[in-house]
Structure formats: structure tokens, C-alpha cells
């Protein structure tokens, strides 16, 4: 696997992993347009394209920009091979042979990219990436850039929303691989859920490739596979104590403690096979004993069996990690489970028992997490899969990639829907902050204008409503688009996933709470300078055909 590979598939013929992020990961019309440009001798015209989205996902008022590191890796490894050309010739049999020579001569170092910092909060219509260079090459990279940014930004935003819904101090575990849209979707989701604030993944390959912490214990099948204590071998469930001074037989101690626990909790009987499975698992992972307790009966069996084995481990100097509940009323069960743990902890004077984790899973979504906050519960961690990695509430972000300038002349897309109109020309973007450190608005300007100045009023215009305007005197100004790629290749130090993850958290802190709330969040303002406003409307009038009324 080559360094920097972001997306892989396994090739059973070679036994190797190979990247699928390559020049042919594109739509055919990008290549047919390139041929049209080449035939018309327009392919080397200087052009400017912008990648942006028109509406925040999940009915929210912010998005997290992700995928830039993958874009850089794609550009660094851009090579159209002989095999690629052979395939393209079969798809485009009437194309002139010299066109394919031209394709193989393309060098992404002819491009210049400016972009937001990865992990930034971002907003509709604000360019995330600005691409400058020869027209055909700028066109050719469109689909790949979109596919690298769209889902990465969407799933990172979804992860952030889950994190906000869960609340401070809660541990979030991504369990989505089995429900993701294929191996590529699973890997991308694991990667960017971590960036969005999740603490670990169950995806082992994602852990290996990206350095994400991995977590996982057992499924119901492990518990179901044991039927009685007779299946356990005394020798294999004997542990050395943490200090190494003695041997501890977990089976004997667990049998002793289950009787004691049943009396304390007033539980007549527990499932013997479940207890056997817990003992087996504890002997395998004594320092990470976390088990699924709802296979038969969470309150009537699972919690008692857990406590018996936890107490046996305690004799060896190990502290159990916790329990997981995967069905039923999770909030209510967590309260009962916690109270039962406290009862045993107090009766036997083992204080640390009260600190074990209570993990919830079972099709948890954003609404469920908010409902937990409204209830009294003792859940400390959440394992989340389907609704997180598939972005079930909104499966696509809708980033677009539009030409805004050709040979120094502005380009503008018009449409019946004003929302699909594009802002013409090459632009700069600034984020203006107030005295308290909160972002006030994003201001888009032409590239001809001077940079706004701190504490000096700047007129900010709504893009479409002439009467909506205001002066802003920012306490701080941040230039949003900075050079990331040029003739020398990558112009930035590629941030690690941990660094991007931290930047997401830092970036979110600049937003007021009312912008981040789930119900009726306050819209964030994206404004134009007065000069760009006038330029936009001038170009609009010039490009819009005059109608005829009969």
C-alpha cells in the first residue's frame, strides 16, 4: 500500500491493496469535455473553478469541511497509465490518438489550489476549494475532488451532530462497518467519524491504516455459544494476579460470588451459560472486561453474572471495564443497572465498581441521544452504527464544482432557481470575528479588493436582497482560502487525523450556541462586499436574456 493511500480495495489476484482514487475515478463526461476542449484548442485556457455547497445538511446551520488531505494525496499520485489509455481508447474509439498522448502528459502541478483549512466549520456558497489552471485539467479533476470532499464532509458533520447530541463527557464509538455502503464507505466513515469527534471505531482496518483507536468486545453469539459452566477448563480460566504473587481461579471465585450477588440483588437464578461466557471472556481479557448483558435478561441475569465475574477479577487485582446493553429501554435499564452495581459496591465496600462504563447500542440516532439528555440515565458511552455512517437523515451533501472565470473573464451560471446562481469571478473569503471570539459572518470579496481591516467598518451585503446590509467592525479577521497546492506540489504540512480532529473542536468553539442547536438554529450570515454585490448584479443583468411579453 503506498503512503498516503486514502481508499483501498483488496485484489484477490495479487493479494495486495491498491488505491481506487486515481484519474479514472471520474465521470465519463469529464473526459469527453476534455476531448472537446482539446479539439477546440481551448484546453490550455486559464480557468478558475470553485467547489462549494448550497445548503447545510441535516437541517442545520453549519458543516465541517473534510477531505483536503485526500485531495492532496490524489493530486500527488495523479498518473494516467498505459492501461488507462487502452481502456479509454475502447470507450472513445473515434477520438484522435494524439488526445491520449495529451492526457498522459497532464501534470497536476499545473494547477493552483486554495482551500479552507481541513476541519473548519463552513457554510453555504462559500468556496471550500478554489482550483486554477488549464481548463481541461481543471475539468478533469472535478468529479474526484467532489467525491473526496462530499462524503467526508457529510459524515464528519454527522459525527459532530451526534457528539453535540450526546453531551459533554460521553464516549462515542463508531460501530458502522457492517452497515456502511461497501468497504470504501466503511473506511471513509470510520476515518471522518473520528475526525468529527468519535473516540474509537470497531473497524480494525481503519485502525491500522489511520491510527484510530479500536474498540470491541463481543456479540450475542459469543454468549449464546456457552450453555453451562461444565464447558470451562479450570486451567484455562486461572489467572496470575496483577502483582504476580498468586494464581486466581476465575471459575471457582465466580461461582462463589454469583451466590453472594444473587442474595444481595434478590435475584433467584441467572443463566449459567451466560456466566460461563463471561468467565471465559474475563480469562481472555482480564484488564478489559466489558460484556454484553442483555442476551437473556439484563436485570434478571446479565448484571448479576457480570458483577460475579467482576468481583472474581477484583481478587486478582483487575478492575472490570463495564457492560453493554443492546436492546430495550436503554435509559431505564441503565438506571437499574447502575443502582444494582451501587448496591453491591456499597455492601461489599468496593468503591471503584461504581465507575464502570455502561455502554448503549441498538440503532441509536441523533434524536435518541437528545431524548437521553431529557431523561435520567446512567449511560456513559454509545456505540453507534447505521444512522451515523450511512447519514440516514441526509445521504448526500451536494457539493458542486463551477467555473467562475475563463481567460480572466468572469463566468456566471444562471437558472430558474436563484439558489443555483453562481457568484462570478475569482474571489477571496474572510471570516469576521467579534470581540468575544465568536464568528460573526463570512465575507466574500473580489480578488481585486483590499483585505478588510480590524476594527474598521466594512459594508456587508446580502447576496440577493439589496435592503439587507450592515456594517461590521471585526475584532479579528481570518483569511479563509489559503494556498495548498501549486507548481511545487503540496504547499502545506499535511495535518494528522488527530490534528484535524482537534481543529474541528476548536473551530466549533467559535460558533455561538444558537448556531449549533438542533431546533431552529440561527442562520449564519454569508455576505458579499459592496463591490462584489454590485459586480454580481451587473453580471446577472448582462447574462440574463431579456424576455418578450405578447
mmCIF file of N, CA, C and O in Angstrom, residues 406-460:
data_model
loop_
_atom_site.group_PDB
_atom_site.id
_atom_site.type_symbol
_atom_site.label_atom_id
_atom_site.label_comp_id
_atom_site.label_asym_id
_atom_site.label_seq_id
_atom_site.Cartn_x
_atom_site.Cartn_y
_atom_site.Cartn_z
ATOM 1 N N UNK A 406 -12.806 32.416 -16.966
ATOM 2 C CA UNK A 406 -12.077 31.820 -18.081
ATOM 3 C C UNK A 406 -11.282 32.905 -18.785
ATOM 4 O O UNK A 406 -11.841 33.951 -19.160
ATOM 5 N N UNK A 407 -9.980 32.697 -18.904
ATOM 6 C CA UNK A 407 -9.080 33.684 -19.511
ATOM 7 C C UNK A 407 -9.270 35.083 -18.918
ATOM 8 O O UNK A 407 -9.302 36.096 -19.636
ATOM 9 N N UNK A 408 -9.441 35.134 -17.604
ATOM 10 C CA UNK A 408 -9.587 36.409 -16.919
ATOM 11 C C UNK A 408 -10.960 37.028 -16.996
ATOM 12 O O UNK A 408 -11.199 38.093 -16.415
ATOM 13 N N UNK A 409 -11.886 36.362 -17.693
ATOM 14 C CA UNK A 409 -13.249 36.896 -17.815
ATOM 15 C C UNK A 409 -14.189 36.140 -16.890
ATOM 16 O O UNK A 409 -14.137 34.910 -16.818
ATOM 17 N N UNK A 410 -15.055 36.853 -16.177
ATOM 18 C CA UNK A 410 -15.949 36.187 -15.230
ATOM 19 C C UNK A 410 -16.968 35.296 -15.933
ATOM 20 O O UNK A 410 -17.436 35.605 -17.029
ATOM 21 N N UNK A 411 -17.293 34.183 -15.284
ATOM 22 C CA UNK A 411 -18.342 33.274 -15.759
ATOM 23 C C UNK A 411 -19.423 33.206 -14.691
ATOM 24 O O UNK A 411 -19.129 33.235 -13.488
ATOM 25 N N UNK A 412 -20.659 33.055 -15.129
ATOM 26 C CA UNK A 412 -21.777 33.048 -14.185
ATOM 27 C C UNK A 412 -22.856 32.101 -14.679
ATOM 28 O O UNK A 412 -23.288 32.174 -15.828
ATOM 29 N N UNK A 413 -23.270 31.176 -13.812
ATOM 30 C CA UNK A 413 -24.365 30.274 -14.143
ATOM 31 C C UNK A 413 -25.673 30.877 -13.664
ATOM 32 O O UNK A 413 -25.814 31.264 -12.503
ATOM 33 N N UNK A 414 -26.657 30.962 -14.569
ATOM 34 C CA UNK A 414 -27.991 31.415 -14.215
ATOM 35 C C UNK A 414 -28.937 30.220 -14.240
ATOM 36 O O UNK A 414 -28.663 29.204 -14.878
ATOM 37 N N UNK A 415 -30.036 30.326 -13.557
ATOM 38 C CA UNK A 415 -31.017 29.240 -13.530
ATOM 39 C C UNK A 415 -32.367 29.809 -13.134
ATOM 40 O O UNK A 415 -32.492 30.943 -12.657
ATOM 41 N N UNK A 416 -33.406 29.010 -13.337
ATOM 42 C CA UNK A 416 -34.744 29.410 -12.903
ATOM 43 C C UNK A 416 -34.772 29.620 -11.390
ATOM 44 O O UNK A 416 -35.477 30.475 -10.880
ATOM 45 N N UNK A 417 -33.985 28.790 -10.667
ATOM 46 C CA UNK A 417 -33.912 28.911 -9.215
ATOM 47 C C UNK A 417 -32.731 29.823 -8.854
ATOM 48 O O UNK A 417 -31.598 29.539 -9.230
ATOM 49 N N UNK A 418 -33.021 30.883 -8.136
ATOM 50 C CA UNK A 418 -31.968 31.815 -7.731
ATOM 51 C C UNK A 418 -30.911 31.103 -6.897
ATOM 52 O O UNK A 418 -29.722 31.449 -6.948
ATOM 53 N N UNK A 419 -31.310 30.069 -6.155
ATOM 54 C CA UNK A 419 -30.367 29.357 -5.290
ATOM 55 C C UNK A 419 -29.242 28.698 -6.074
ATOM 56 O O UNK A 419 -28.189 28.388 -5.526
ATOM 57 N N UNK A 420 -29.461 28.475 -7.383
ATOM 58 C CA UNK A 420 -28.439 27.812 -8.195
ATOM 59 C C UNK A 420 -27.552 28.799 -8.955
ATOM 60 O O UNK A 420 -26.658 28.402 -9.689
ATOM 61 N N UNK A 421 -27.784 30.072 -8.771
ATOM 62 C CA UNK A 421 -26.947 31.099 -9.390
ATOM 63 C C UNK A 421 -25.556 31.065 -8.759
ATOM 64 O O UNK A 421 -25.403 30.833 -7.555
ATOM 65 N N UNK A 422 -24.513 31.269 -9.574
ATOM 66 C CA UNK A 422 -23.153 31.279 -9.037
ATOM 67 C C UNK A 422 -22.600 32.695 -8.994
ATOM 68 O O UNK A 422 -23.012 33.560 -9.763
ATOM 69 N N UNK A 423 -21.673 32.934 -8.073
ATOM 70 C CA UNK A 423 -21.018 34.239 -7.963
ATOM 71 C C UNK A 423 -19.835 34.273 -8.931
ATOM 72 O O UNK A 423 -18.939 33.421 -8.844
ATOM 73 N N UNK A 424 -19.771 35.236 -9.838
ATOM 74 C CA UNK A 424 -18.743 35.228 -10.872
ATOM 75 C C UNK A 424 -17.385 35.702 -10.366
ATOM 76 O O UNK A 424 -17.274 36.445 -9.389
ATOM 77 N N UNK A 425 -16.343 35.274 -11.073
ATOM 78 C CA UNK A 425 -15.007 35.797 -10.842
ATOM 79 C C UNK A 425 -14.251 35.122 -9.711
ATOM 80 O O UNK A 425 -14.818 34.461 -8.848
ATOM 81 N N UNK A 426 -12.943 35.335 -9.737
ATOM 82 C CA UNK A 426 -12.064 34.835 -8.685
ATOM 83 C C UNK A 426 -12.283 35.659 -7.422
ATOM 84 O O UNK A 426 -12.422 36.874 -7.496
ATOM 85 N N UNK A 427 -12.296 34.985 -6.268
ATOM 86 C CA UNK A 427 -12.699 35.676 -5.044
ATOM 87 C C UNK A 427 -11.784 35.354 -3.865
ATOM 88 O O UNK A 427 -11.050 34.366 -3.881
ATOM 89 N N UNK A 428 -11.884 36.197 -2.862
ATOM 90 C CA UNK A 428 -11.280 35.946 -1.560
ATOM 91 C C UNK A 428 -12.399 35.826 -0.534
ATOM 92 O O UNK A 428 -13.496 36.369 -0.728
ATOM 93 N N UNK A 429 -12.103 35.135 0.562
ATOM 94 C CA UNK A 429 -13.110 34.945 1.615
ATOM 95 C C UNK A 429 -12.472 35.237 2.963
ATOM 96 O O UNK A 429 -11.344 34.796 3.245
ATOM 97 N N UNK A 430 -13.197 35.971 3.793
ATOM 98 C CA UNK A 430 -12.721 36.321 5.132
ATOM 99 C C UNK A 430 -13.781 35.956 6.156
ATOM 100 O O UNK A 430 -14.973 36.144 5.927
ATOM 101 N N UNK A 431 -13.318 35.461 7.301
ATOM 102 C CA UNK A 431 -14.239 35.228 8.427
ATOM 103 C C UNK A 431 -14.003 36.345 9.434
ATOM 104 O O UNK A 431 -12.870 36.567 9.893
ATOM 105 N N UNK A 432 -15.096 37.055 9.759
ATOM 106 C CA UNK A 432 -15.014 38.187 10.679
ATOM 107 C C UNK A 432 -15.480 37.758 12.066
ATOM 108 O O UNK A 432 -16.535 37.128 12.205
ATOM 109 N N UNK A 433 -14.693 38.096 13.072
ATOM 110 C CA UNK A 433 -14.971 37.681 14.446
ATOM 111 C C UNK A 433 -15.286 38.893 15.318
ATOM 112 O O UNK A 433 -14.749 39.989 15.112
ATOM 113 N N UNK A 434 -16.126 38.665 16.318
ATOM 114 C CA UNK A 434 -16.445 39.697 17.291
ATOM 115 C C UNK A 434 -15.454 39.721 18.438
ATOM 116 O O UNK A 434 -14.544 38.885 18.525
ATOM 117 N N UNK A 435 -15.658 40.634 19.339
ATOM 118 C CA UNK A 435 -14.737 40.812 20.465
ATOM 119 C C UNK A 435 -14.710 39.603 21.391
ATOM 120 O O UNK A 435 -13.711 39.359 22.088
ATOM 121 N N UNK A 436 -15.808 38.825 21.429
ATOM 122 C CA UNK A 436 -15.869 37.658 22.301
ATOM 123 C C UNK A 436 -15.249 36.423 21.662
ATOM 124 O O UNK A 436 -15.258 35.334 22.256
ATOM 125 N N UNK A 437 -14.746 36.542 20.435
ATOM 126 C CA UNK A 437 -14.122 35.408 19.758
ATOM 127 C C UNK A 437 -15.051 34.593 18.897
ATOM 128 O O UNK A 437 -14.628 33.607 18.281
ATOM 129 N N UNK A 438 -16.328 34.990 18.834
ATOM 130 C CA UNK A 438 -17.292 34.264 18.011
ATOM 131 C C UNK A 438 -17.267 34.753 16.569
ATOM 132 O O UNK A 438 -17.100 35.951 16.309
ATOM 133 N N UNK A 439 -17.445 33.812 15.630
ATOM 134 C CA UNK A 439 -17.548 34.183 14.219
ATOM 135 C C UNK A 439 -18.848 34.945 13.987
ATOM 136 O O UNK A 439 -19.924 34.490 14.407
ATOM 137 N N UNK A 440 -18.769 36.094 13.326
ATOM 138 C CA UNK A 440 -19.957 36.900 13.038
ATOM 139 C C UNK A 440 -20.514 36.549 11.675
ATOM 140 O O UNK A 440 -21.707 36.302 11.516
ATOM 141 N N UNK A 441 -19.646 36.513 10.672
ATOM 142 C CA UNK A 441 -20.094 36.209 9.305
ATOM 143 C C UNK A 441 -18.891 35.878 8.441
ATOM 144 O O UNK A 441 -17.750 36.150 8.799
ATOM 145 N N UNK A 442 -19.164 35.276 7.281
ATOM 146 C CA UNK A 442 -18.154 35.079 6.250
ATOM 147 C C UNK A 442 -18.390 36.123 5.165
ATOM 148 O O UNK A 442 -19.527 36.285 4.685
ATOM 149 N N UNK A 443 -17.338 36.802 4.775
ATOM 150 C CA UNK A 443 -17.430 37.879 3.797
ATOM 151 C C UNK A 443 -16.668 37.489 2.532
ATOM 152 O O UNK A 443 -15.475 37.206 2.579
ATOM 153 N N UNK A 444 -17.373 37.467 1.410
ATOM 154 C CA UNK A 444 -16.764 37.125 0.124
ATOM 155 C C UNK A 444 -16.508 38.411 -0.642
ATOM 156 O O UNK A 444 -17.395 39.265 -0.753
ATOM 157 N N UNK A 445 -15.292 38.535 -1.183
ATOM 158 C CA UNK A 445 -14.923 39.746 -1.924
ATOM 159 C C UNK A 445 -14.340 39.362 -3.282
ATOM 160 O O UNK A 445 -13.981 38.197 -3.510
ATOM 161 N N UNK A 446 -14.243 40.324 -4.177
ATOM 162 C CA UNK A 446 -13.490 40.110 -5.408
ATOM 163 C C UNK A 446 -12.008 40.017 -5.055
ATOM 164 O O UNK A 446 -11.592 40.455 -3.968
ATOM 165 N N UNK A 447 -11.207 39.451 -5.956
ATOM 166 C CA UNK A 447 -9.778 39.343 -5.661
ATOM 167 C C UNK A 447 -9.040 40.659 -5.886
ATOM 168 O O UNK A 447 -7.838 40.743 -5.658
ATOM 169 N N UNK A 448 -9.771 41.678 -6.321
ATOM 170 C CA UNK A 448 -9.158 42.989 -6.558
ATOM 171 C C UNK A 448 -9.203 43.885 -5.315
ATOM 172 O O UNK A 448 -8.505 44.889 -5.254
ATOM 173 N N UNK A 449 -10.033 43.545 -4.365
ATOM 174 C CA UNK A 449 -10.260 44.418 -3.208
ATOM 175 C C UNK A 449 -9.200 44.232 -2.135
ATOM 176 O O UNK A 449 -8.645 43.138 -1.966
ATOM 177 N N UNK A 450 -8.949 45.274 -1.363
ATOM 178 C CA UNK A 450 -8.023 45.132 -0.237
ATOM 179 C C UNK A 450 -8.642 44.290 0.873
ATOM 180 O O UNK A 450 -9.870 44.173 0.979
ATOM 181 N N UNK A 451 -7.790 43.709 1.679
ATOM 182 C CA UNK A 451 -8.247 42.911 2.814
ATOM 183 C C UNK A 451 -8.930 43.818 3.838
ATOM 184 O O UNK A 451 -8.431 44.916 4.127
ATOM 185 N N UNK A 452 -10.075 43.400 4.380
ATOM 186 C CA UNK A 452 -10.702 44.195 5.453
ATOM 187 C C UNK A 452 -9.732 44.380 6.623
ATOM 188 O O UNK A 452 -8.818 43.576 6.822
ATOM 189 N N UNK A 453 -9.942 45.421 7.386
ATOM 190 C CA UNK A 453 -9.034 45.730 8.492
ATOM 191 C C UNK A 453 -9.762 45.609 9.827
ATOM 192 O O UNK A 453 -10.953 45.906 9.947
ATOM 193 N N UNK A 454 -9.005 45.172 10.825
ATOM 194 C CA UNK A 454 -9.539 45.016 12.180
ATOM 195 C C UNK A 454 -10.027 46.363 12.707
ATOM 196 O O UNK A 454 -9.368 47.387 12.531
ATOM 197 N N UNK A 455 -11.202 46.329 13.322
ATOM 198 C CA UNK A 455 -11.819 47.492 13.972
ATOM 199 C C UNK A 455 -12.192 48.615 13.014
ATOM 200 O O UNK A 455 -12.476 49.737 13.438
ATOM 201 N N UNK A 456 -12.196 48.313 11.710
ATOM 202 C CA UNK A 456 -12.654 49.297 10.733
ATOM 203 C C UNK A 456 -13.930 48.776 10.086
ATOM 204 O O UNK A 456 -14.001 47.618 9.683
ATOM 205 N N UNK A 457 -14.961 49.632 9.994
ATOM 206 C CA UNK A 457 -16.238 49.151 9.467
ATOM 207 C C UNK A 457 -16.148 48.739 8.000
ATOM 208 O O UNK A 457 -15.507 49.410 7.191
ATOM 209 N N UNK A 458 -16.777 47.584 7.691
ATOM 210 C CA UNK A 458 -16.867 47.126 6.311
ATOM 211 C C UNK A 458 -18.340 46.850 6.023
ATOM 212 O O UNK A 458 -19.053 46.292 6.861
ATOM 213 N N UNK A 459 -18.805 47.282 4.852
ATOM 214 C CA UNK A 459 -20.208 47.090 4.486
ATOM 215 C C UNK A 459 -20.407 45.663 3.993
ATOM 216 O O UNK A 459 -19.728 45.212 3.073
ATOM 217 N N UNK A 460 -21.337 44.964 4.611
ATOM 218 C CA UNK A 460 -21.627 43.567 4.286
ATOM 219 C C UNK A 460 -23.016 43.485 3.667
ATOM 220 O O UNK A 460 -23.999 43.938 4.273
#
